[in-house]
Amino acid sequence: MIQENLAQVQQTIHEACALANRANDAVTLVAVTKTVDAKVTESLIRLGQLHCAENRVDKFLAKKEALQAYPEVRWHFIGNLQRRKVKDVINEIDYFHALDSLRLADEIQKRAEKVIKCFVEVNVSGEESKHGISPEEVEHFIRSLAEHTQIQVIGLMTMAPFESTEQEQREIFKKLHLIQKQIANLKFKHAPCLELSMGMSNDYPIAISQGATYVRVGTALFR
Ligand SMILES: *Cc1c(COP(=O)(O)O)cnc(C)c1O
């Protein structure tokens, strides 16, 4: 049941916040609705869950169209985005979680009609299959975005490897938090970088313990 699942996830977030001495509202739940249809997504919205995320352009556009009656929804795009699809999607979203190349940034700059809140995706674990830029390159990459007036780097995003231990997850999230603080200390106007998008169904309590401000949860809401 979605209602119970949502309550359970919210409860787990509150408990993780309490354990970390953080306020409940320090963490935003982003519901990853990529595996469910517009109807199920609508039932979640009607329960008050207004941050939703998708990772496929065509499915997202169809869903947003179907849910036009809910302009209050904040849409997050969390998948890797091909440059040729930027123009279709960038003005339909509020947050983009997977900025990981200058060429993509250039295309967003060219196509966006408003300032897009972006997370720079970082490949902390070093897994070859993962998207994202390496930790060593984050500062240089963010510096290179200063002239991209349509991009606001609000934070960093990462994913822990699918089969990692809690200890490994903790290390990865801790490292992203460290990088985030270093960038925030630079006080870039174009990159305040105060947010951390990390944590999925199997590791969001750990991510919250390490400072996550946005958790992206799918499976735990829809099982
Ligand atoms: C699918 C997905 C999620 C949600 O994963 P769950 O394990 O279903 O919670 C989070 N982030 C990204 C980038 C995803 O693709």
JSON list of C-alpha atoms in Angstrom, two decimals, residues 9-165:
[
{"chain": "A", "resi": 9, "resn": "VAL", "atom": "CA", "xyz": [9.67, 6.05, 4.53]},
{"chain": "A", "resi": 10, "resn": "GLN", "atom": "CA", "xyz": [8.84, 9.41, 6.14]},
{"chain": "A", "resi": 11, "resn": "GLN", "atom": "CA", "xyz": [9.14, 7.79, 9.56]},
{"chain": "A", "resi": 12, "resn": "THR", "atom": "CA", "xyz": [12.52, 6.29, 8.67]},
{"chain": "A", "resi": 13, "resn": "ILE", "atom": "CA", "xyz": [13.70, 9.70, 7.45]},
{"chain": "A", "resi": 14, "resn": "HIS", "atom": "CA", "xyz": [12.58, 11.31, 10.72]},
{"chain": "A", "resi": 15, "resn": "GLU", "atom": "CA", "xyz": [14.38, 8.65, 12.75]},
{"chain": "A", "resi": 16, "resn": "ALA", "atom": "CA", "xyz": [17.57, 9.02, 10.73]},
{"chain": "A", "resi": 17, "resn": "CYS", "atom": "CA", "xyz": [17.38, 12.80, 11.16]},
{"chain": "A", "resi": 18, "resn": "ALA", "atom": "CA", "xyz": [16.89, 12.46, 14.91]},
{"chain": "A", "resi": 19, "resn": "LEU", "atom": "CA", "xyz": [19.87, 10.11, 15.20]},
{"chain": "A", "resi": 20, "resn": "ALA", "atom": "CA", "xyz": [22.02, 12.61, 13.31]},
{"chain": "A", "resi": 21, "resn": "ASN", "atom": "CA", "xyz": [20.71, 15.59, 15.30]},
{"chain": "A", "resi": 22, "resn": "ARG", "atom": "CA", "xyz": [19.25, 17.06, 12.17]},
{"chain": "A", "resi": 23, "resn": "ALA", "atom": "CA", "xyz": [15.85, 18.72, 11.73]},
{"chain": "A", "resi": 24, "resn": "ASN", "atom": "CA", "xyz": [13.19, 16.68, 9.90]},
{"chain": "A", "resi": 25, "resn": "ASP", "atom": "CA", "xyz": [12.88, 19.33, 7.24]},
{"chain": "A", "resi": 26, "resn": "ALA", "atom": "CA", "xyz": [16.61, 19.17, 6.49]},
{"chain": "A", "resi": 27, "resn": "VAL", "atom": "CA", "xyz": [15.89, 16.24, 4.18]},
{"chain": "A", "resi": 28, "resn": "THR", "atom": "CA", "xyz": [13.61, 16.34, 1.14]},
{"chain": "A", "resi": 29, "resn": "LEU", "atom": "CA", "xyz": [12.09, 13.07, -0.01]},
{"chain": "A", "resi": 30, "resn": "VAL", "atom": "CA", "xyz": [12.17, 12.77, -3.78]},
{"chain": "A", "resi": 31, "resn": "ALA", "atom": "CA", "xyz": [9.85, 9.98, -4.91]},
{"chain": "A", "resi": 32, "resn": "VAL", "atom": "CA", "xyz": [11.35, 8.11, -7.84]},
{"chain": "A", "resi": 33, "resn": "THR", "atom": "CA", "xyz": [8.27, 7.28, -9.89]},
{"chain": "A", "resi": 34, "resn": "LYS", "atom": "CA", "xyz": [10.08, 5.78, -12.88]},
{"chain": "A", "resi": 35, "resn": "THR", "atom": "CA", "xyz": [8.66, 2.29, -12.34]},
{"chain": "A", "resi": 36, "resn": "VAL", "atom": "CA", "xyz": [5.01, 3.28, -11.89]},
{"chain": "A", "resi": 37, "resn": "ASP", "atom": "CA", "xyz": [2.41, 4.80, -14.19]},
{"chain": "A", "resi": 38, "resn": "ALA", "atom": "CA", "xyz": [0.77, 8.22, -14.02]},
{"chain": "A", "resi": 39, "resn": "LYS", "atom": "CA", "xyz": [-2.15, 6.89, -12.00]},
{"chain": "A", "resi": 40, "resn": "VAL", "atom": "CA", "xyz": [0.03, 5.53, -9.22]},
{"chain": "A", "resi": 41, "resn": "THR", "atom": "CA", "xyz": [2.13, 8.70, -9.33]},
{"chain": "A", "resi": 42, "resn": "GLU", "atom": "CA", "xyz": [-1.08, 10.70, -8.97]},
{"chain": "A", "resi": 43, "resn": "SER", "atom": "CA", "xyz": [-2.09, 8.78, -5.85]},
{"chain": "A", "resi": 44, "resn": "LEU", "atom": "CA", "xyz": [1.27, 9.65, -4.32]},
{"chain": "A", "resi": 45, "resn": "ILE", "atom": "CA", "xyz": [0.85, 13.32, -5.23]},
{"chain": "A", "resi": 46, "resn": "ARG", "atom": "CA", "xyz": [-2.58, 13.32, -3.64]},
{"chain": "A", "resi": 47, "resn": "LEU", "atom": "CA", "xyz": [-0.97, 12.10, -0.45]},
{"chain": "A", "resi": 48, "resn": "GLY", "atom": "CA", "xyz": [1.09, 15.28, -0.50]},
{"chain": "A", "resi": 49, "resn": "GLN", "atom": "CA", "xyz": [4.30, 13.92, -2.01]},
{"chain": "A", "resi": 50, "resn": "LEU", "atom": "CA", "xyz": [5.20, 16.79, -4.34]},
{"chain": "A", "resi": 51, "resn": "HIS", "atom": "CA", "xyz": [8.83, 16.06, -5.28]},
{"chain": "A", "resi": 52, "resn": "CYS", "atom": "CA", "xyz": [8.87, 13.40, -8.00]},
{"chain": "A", "resi": 53, "resn": "ALA", "atom": "CA", "xyz": [11.69, 12.06, -10.15]},
{"chain": "A", "resi": 54, "resn": "GLU", "atom": "CA", "xyz": [11.97, 10.39, -13.53]},
{"chain": "A", "resi": 55, "resn": "ASN", "atom": "CA", "xyz": [14.92, 9.13, -15.54]},
{"chain": "A", "resi": 56, "resn": "ARG", "atom": "CA", "xyz": [13.61, 8.58, -19.09]},
{"chain": "A", "resi": 57, "resn": "VAL", "atom": "CA", "xyz": [12.75, 11.53, -21.30]},
{"chain": "A", "resi": 58, "resn": "ASP", "atom": "CA", "xyz": [9.77, 10.09, -23.15]},
{"chain": "A", "resi": 59, "resn": "LYS", "atom": "CA", "xyz": [8.15, 8.53, -20.12]},
{"chain": "A", "resi": 60, "resn": "PHE", "atom": "CA", "xyz": [8.68, 11.69, -18.11]},
{"chain": "A", "resi": 61, "resn": "LEU", "atom": "CA", "xyz": [7.10, 13.94, -20.75]},
{"chain": "A", "resi": 62, "resn": "ALA", "atom": "CA", "xyz": [4.07, 11.69, -21.08]},
{"chain": "A", "resi": 63, "resn": "LYS", "atom": "CA", "xyz": [3.65, 11.52, -17.34]},
{"chain": "A", "resi": 64, "resn": "LYS", "atom": "CA", "xyz": [3.99, 15.24, -16.83]},
{"chain": "A", "resi": 65, "resn": "GLU", "atom": "CA", "xyz": [1.38, 15.78, -19.52]},
{"chain": "A", "resi": 66, "resn": "ALA", "atom": "CA", "xyz": [-0.96, 13.31, -17.83]},
{"chain": "A", "resi": 67, "resn": "LEU", "atom": "CA", "xyz": [-0.50, 15.10, -14.51]},
{"chain": "A", "resi": 68, "resn": "GLN", "atom": "CA", "xyz": [-1.03, 18.65, -15.73]},
{"chain": "A", "resi": 69, "resn": "ALA", "atom": "CA", "xyz": [-3.70, 19.10, -13.08]},
{"chain": "A", "resi": 70, "resn": "TYR", "atom": "CA", "xyz": [-0.91, 19.18, -10.48]},
{"chain": "A", "resi": 71, "resn": "PRO", "atom": "CA", "xyz": [1.28, 22.18, -11.30]},
{"chain": "A", "resi": 72, "resn": "GLU", "atom": "CA", "xyz": [2.54, 22.15, -7.71]},
{"chain": "A", "resi": 73, "resn": "VAL", "atom": "CA", "xyz": [4.64, 19.05, -8.38]},
{"chain": "A", "resi": 74, "resn": "ARG", "atom": "CA", "xyz": [8.39, 19.67, -8.50]},
{"chain": "A", "resi": 75, "resn": "TRP", "atom": "CA", "xyz": [9.93, 17.43, -11.16]},
{"chain": "A", "resi": 76, "resn": "HIS", "atom": "CA", "xyz": [13.44, 16.08, -10.80]},
{"chain": "A", "resi": 77, "resn": "PHE", "atom": "CA", "xyz": [15.30, 14.47, -13.67]},
{"chain": "A", "resi": 78, "resn": "ILE", "atom": "CA", "xyz": [17.73, 11.91, -12.26]},
{"chain": "A", "resi": 79, "resn": "GLY", "atom": "CA", "xyz": [18.87, 9.96, -15.30]},
{"chain": "A", "resi": 80, "resn": "ASN", "atom": "CA", "xyz": [21.67, 10.59, -17.65]},
{"chain": "A", "resi": 81, "resn": "LEU", "atom": "CA", "xyz": [20.48, 12.98, -20.32]},
{"chain": "A", "resi": 82, "resn": "GLN", "atom": "CA", "xyz": [21.61, 12.79, -23.93]},
{"chain": "A", "resi": 83, "resn": "ARG", "atom": "CA", "xyz": [22.48, 16.17, -25.38]},
{"chain": "A", "resi": 84, "resn": "ARG", "atom": "CA", "xyz": [20.05, 15.84, -28.24]},
{"chain": "A", "resi": 85, "resn": "LYS", "atom": "CA", "xyz": [17.22, 15.40, -25.72]},
{"chain": "A", "resi": 86, "resn": "VAL", "atom": "CA", "xyz": [18.07, 18.42, -23.57]},
{"chain": "A", "resi": 87, "resn": "LYS", "atom": "CA", "xyz": [15.80, 20.71, -25.53]},
{"chain": "A", "resi": 88, "resn": "ASP", "atom": "CA", "xyz": [12.79, 18.46, -24.92]},
{"chain": "A", "resi": 89, "resn": "VAL", "atom": "CA", "xyz": [13.19, 18.15, -21.22]},
{"chain": "A", "resi": 90, "resn": "ILE", "atom": "CA", "xyz": [15.14, 20.99, -19.68]},
{"chain": "A", "resi": 91, "resn": "ASN", "atom": "CA", "xyz": [12.29, 23.50, -19.51]},
{"chain": "A", "resi": 92, "resn": "GLU", "atom": "CA", "xyz": [9.93, 20.92, -18.05]},
{"chain": "A", "resi": 93, "resn": "ILE", "atom": "CA", "xyz": [11.95, 20.19, -14.92]},
{"chain": "A", "resi": 94, "resn": "ASP", "atom": "CA", "xyz": [12.86, 21.96, -11.70]},
{"chain": "A", "resi": 95, "resn": "TYR", "atom": "CA", "xyz": [15.96, 19.97, -10.74]},
{"chain": "A", "resi": 96, "resn": "PHE", "atom": "CA", "xyz": [18.57, 18.07, -12.73]},
{"chain": "A", "resi": 97, "resn": "HIS", "atom": "CA", "xyz": [20.65, 15.56, -10.79]},
{"chain": "A", "resi": 98, "resn": "ALA", "atom": "CA", "xyz": [23.11, 14.28, -13.36]},
{"chain": "A", "resi": 99, "resn": "LEU", "atom": "CA", "xyz": [25.27, 17.11, -14.66]},
{"chain": "A", "resi": 100, "resn": "ASP", "atom": "CA", "xyz": [28.57, 15.48, -15.52]},
{"chain": "A", "resi": 101, "resn": "SER", "atom": "CA", "xyz": [30.12, 17.10, -18.59]},
{"chain": "A", "resi": 102, "resn": "LEU", "atom": "CA", "xyz": [30.87, 20.49, -20.03]},
{"chain": "A", "resi": 103, "resn": "ARG", "atom": "CA", "xyz": [29.27, 19.56, -23.34]},
{"chain": "A", "resi": 104, "resn": "LEU", "atom": "CA", "xyz": [26.03, 18.78, -21.55]},
{"chain": "A", "resi": 105, "resn": "ALA", "atom": "CA", "xyz": [26.30, 22.06, -19.62]},
{"chain": "A", "resi": 106, "resn": "ASP", "atom": "CA", "xyz": [26.79, 23.93, -22.89]},
{"chain": "A", "resi": 107, "resn": "GLU", "atom": "CA", "xyz": [23.65, 22.39, -24.32]},
{"chain": "A", "resi": 108, "resn": "ILE", "atom": "CA", "xyz": [21.65, 23.22, -21.18]},
{"chain": "A", "resi": 109, "resn": "GLN", "atom": "CA", "xyz": [22.92, 26.80, -21.35]},
{"chain": "A", "resi": 110, "resn": "LYS", "atom": "CA", "xyz": [21.77, 27.01, -24.95]},
{"chain": "A", "resi": 111, "resn": "ARG", "atom": "CA", "xyz": [18.31, 25.52, -24.40]},
{"chain": "A", "resi": 112, "resn": "ALA", "atom": "CA", "xyz": [17.18, 26.53, -20.92]},
{"chain": "A", "resi": 113, "resn": "GLU", "atom": "CA", "xyz": [14.71, 29.38, -20.68]},
{"chain": "A", "resi": 114, "resn": "LYS", "atom": "CA", "xyz": [15.07, 29.61, -16.91]},
{"chain": "A", "resi": 115, "resn": "VAL", "atom": "CA", "xyz": [17.79, 28.91, -14.38]},
{"chain": "A", "resi": 116, "resn": "ILE", "atom": "CA", "xyz": [17.95, 25.16, -13.75]},
{"chain": "A", "resi": 117, "resn": "LYS", "atom": "CA", "xyz": [18.87, 23.87, -10.31]},
{"chain": "A", "resi": 118, "resn": "CYS", "atom": "CA", "xyz": [21.57, 21.28, -10.96]},
{"chain": "A", "resi": 119, "resn": "PHE", "atom": "CA", "xyz": [23.49, 18.69, -9.02]},
{"chain": "A", "resi": 120, "resn": "VAL", "atom": "CA", "xyz": [26.91, 17.75, -10.32]},
{"chain": "A", "resi": 121, "resn": "GLU", "atom": "CA", "xyz": [27.08, 13.96, -10.38]},
{"chain": "A", "resi": 122, "resn": "VAL", "atom": "CA", "xyz": [30.25, 12.61, -8.82]},
{"chain": "A", "resi": 123, "resn": "ASN", "atom": "CA", "xyz": [31.57, 9.09, -9.27]},
{"chain": "A", "resi": 124, "resn": "VAL", "atom": "CA", "xyz": [32.90, 8.71, -5.74]},
{"chain": "A", "resi": 125, "resn": "SER", "atom": "CA", "xyz": [33.22, 4.94, -5.81]},
{"chain": "A", "resi": 126, "resn": "GLY", "atom": "CA", "xyz": [35.31, 4.94, -8.99]},
{"chain": "A", "resi": 127, "resn": "GLU", "atom": "CA", "xyz": [33.17, 2.17, -10.53]},
{"chain": "A", "resi": 128, "resn": "GLU", "atom": "CA", "xyz": [33.80, 2.17, -14.26]},
{"chain": "A", "resi": 129, "resn": "SER", "atom": "CA", "xyz": [30.16, 1.62, -15.11]},
{"chain": "A", "resi": 130, "resn": "LYS", "atom": "CA", "xyz": [29.09, 4.73, -13.24]},
{"chain": "A", "resi": 131, "resn": "HIS", "atom": "CA", "xyz": [28.43, 8.14, -14.69]},
{"chain": "A", "resi": 132, "resn": "GLY", "atom": "CA", "xyz": [29.78, 11.20, -12.99]},
{"chain": "A", "resi": 133, "resn": "ILE", "atom": "CA", "xyz": [33.02, 13.05, -12.76]},
{"chain": "A", "resi": 134, "resn": "SER", "atom": "CA", "xyz": [35.87, 12.01, -10.54]},
{"chain": "A", "resi": 135, "resn": "PRO", "atom": "CA", "xyz": [36.28, 13.62, -7.11]},
{"chain": "A", "resi": 136, "resn": "GLU", "atom": "CA", "xyz": [39.55, 15.24, -8.18]},
{"chain": "A", "resi": 137, "resn": "GLU", "atom": "CA", "xyz": [37.87, 17.01, -11.08]},
{"chain": "A", "resi": 138, "resn": "VAL", "atom": "CA", "xyz": [34.85, 18.43, -9.26]},
{"chain": "A", "resi": 139, "resn": "GLU", "atom": "CA", "xyz": [36.33, 21.81, -8.38]},
{"chain": "A", "resi": 140, "resn": "HIS", "atom": "CA", "xyz": [37.78, 22.39, -11.82]},
{"chain": "A", "resi": 141, "resn": "PHE", "atom": "CA", "xyz": [34.52, 21.34, -13.46]},
{"chain": "A", "resi": 142, "resn": "ILE", "atom": "CA", "xyz": [32.43, 23.62, -11.29]},
{"chain": "A", "resi": 143, "resn": "ARG", "atom": "CA", "xyz": [34.80, 26.54, -11.91]},
{"chain": "A", "resi": 144, "resn": "SER", "atom": "CA", "xyz": [34.31, 26.00, -15.63]},
{"chain": "A", "resi": 145, "resn": "LEU", "atom": "CA", "xyz": [30.53, 26.55, -15.25]},
{"chain": "A", "resi": 146, "resn": "ALA", "atom": "CA", "xyz": [30.80, 30.17, -14.12]},
{"chain": "A", "resi": 147, "resn": "GLU", "atom": "CA", "xyz": [29.61, 31.56, -17.45]},
{"chain": "A", "resi": 148, "resn": "HIS", "atom": "CA", "xyz": [26.69, 29.16, -17.72]},
{"chain": "A", "resi": 149, "resn": "THR", "atom": "CA", "xyz": [24.12, 31.62, -16.47]},
{"chain": "A", "resi": 150, "resn": "GLN", "atom": "CA", "xyz": [21.22, 29.17, -16.81]},
{"chain": "A", "resi": 151, "resn": "ILE", "atom": "CA", "xyz": [22.85, 26.64, -14.49]},
{"chain": "A", "resi": 152, "resn": "GLN", "atom": "CA", "xyz": [22.82, 26.98, -10.73]},
{"chain": "A", "resi": 153, "resn": "VAL", "atom": "CA", "xyz": [24.91, 24.26, -9.07]},
{"chain": "A", "resi": 154, "resn": "ILE", "atom": "CA", "xyz": [22.92, 23.72, -5.91]},
{"chain": "A", "resi": 155, "resn": "GLY", "atom": "CA", "xyz": [24.81, 20.61, -4.84]},
{"chain": "A", "resi": 156, "resn": "LEU", "atom": "CA", "xyz": [26.43, 17.27, -5.58]},
{"chain": "A", "resi": 157, "resn": "MET", "atom": "CA", "xyz": [24.89, 13.88, -6.32]},
{"chain": "A", "resi": 158, "resn": "THR", "atom": "CA", "xyz": [26.22, 10.35, -6.09]},
{"chain": "A", "resi": 159, "resn": "MET", "atom": "CA", "xyz": [25.15, 6.73, -6.04]},
{"chain": "A", "resi": 160, "resn": "ALA", "atom": "CA", "xyz": [26.77, 3.98, -4.01]},
{"chain": "A", "resi": 161, "resn": "PRO", "atom": "CA", "xyz": [27.47, 0.77, -5.93]},
{"chain": "A", "resi": 162, "resn": "PHE", "atom": "CA", "xyz": [24.53, -1.62, -5.94]},
{"chain": "A", "resi": 163, "resn": "GLU", "atom": "CA", "xyz": [26.32, -4.30, -3.97]},
{"chain": "A", "resi": 164, "resn": "SER", "atom": "CA", "xyz": [28.22, -2.37, -1.35]},
{"chain": "A", "resi": 165, "resn": "THR", "atom": "CA", "xyz": [28.40, -2.85, 2.39]}
]
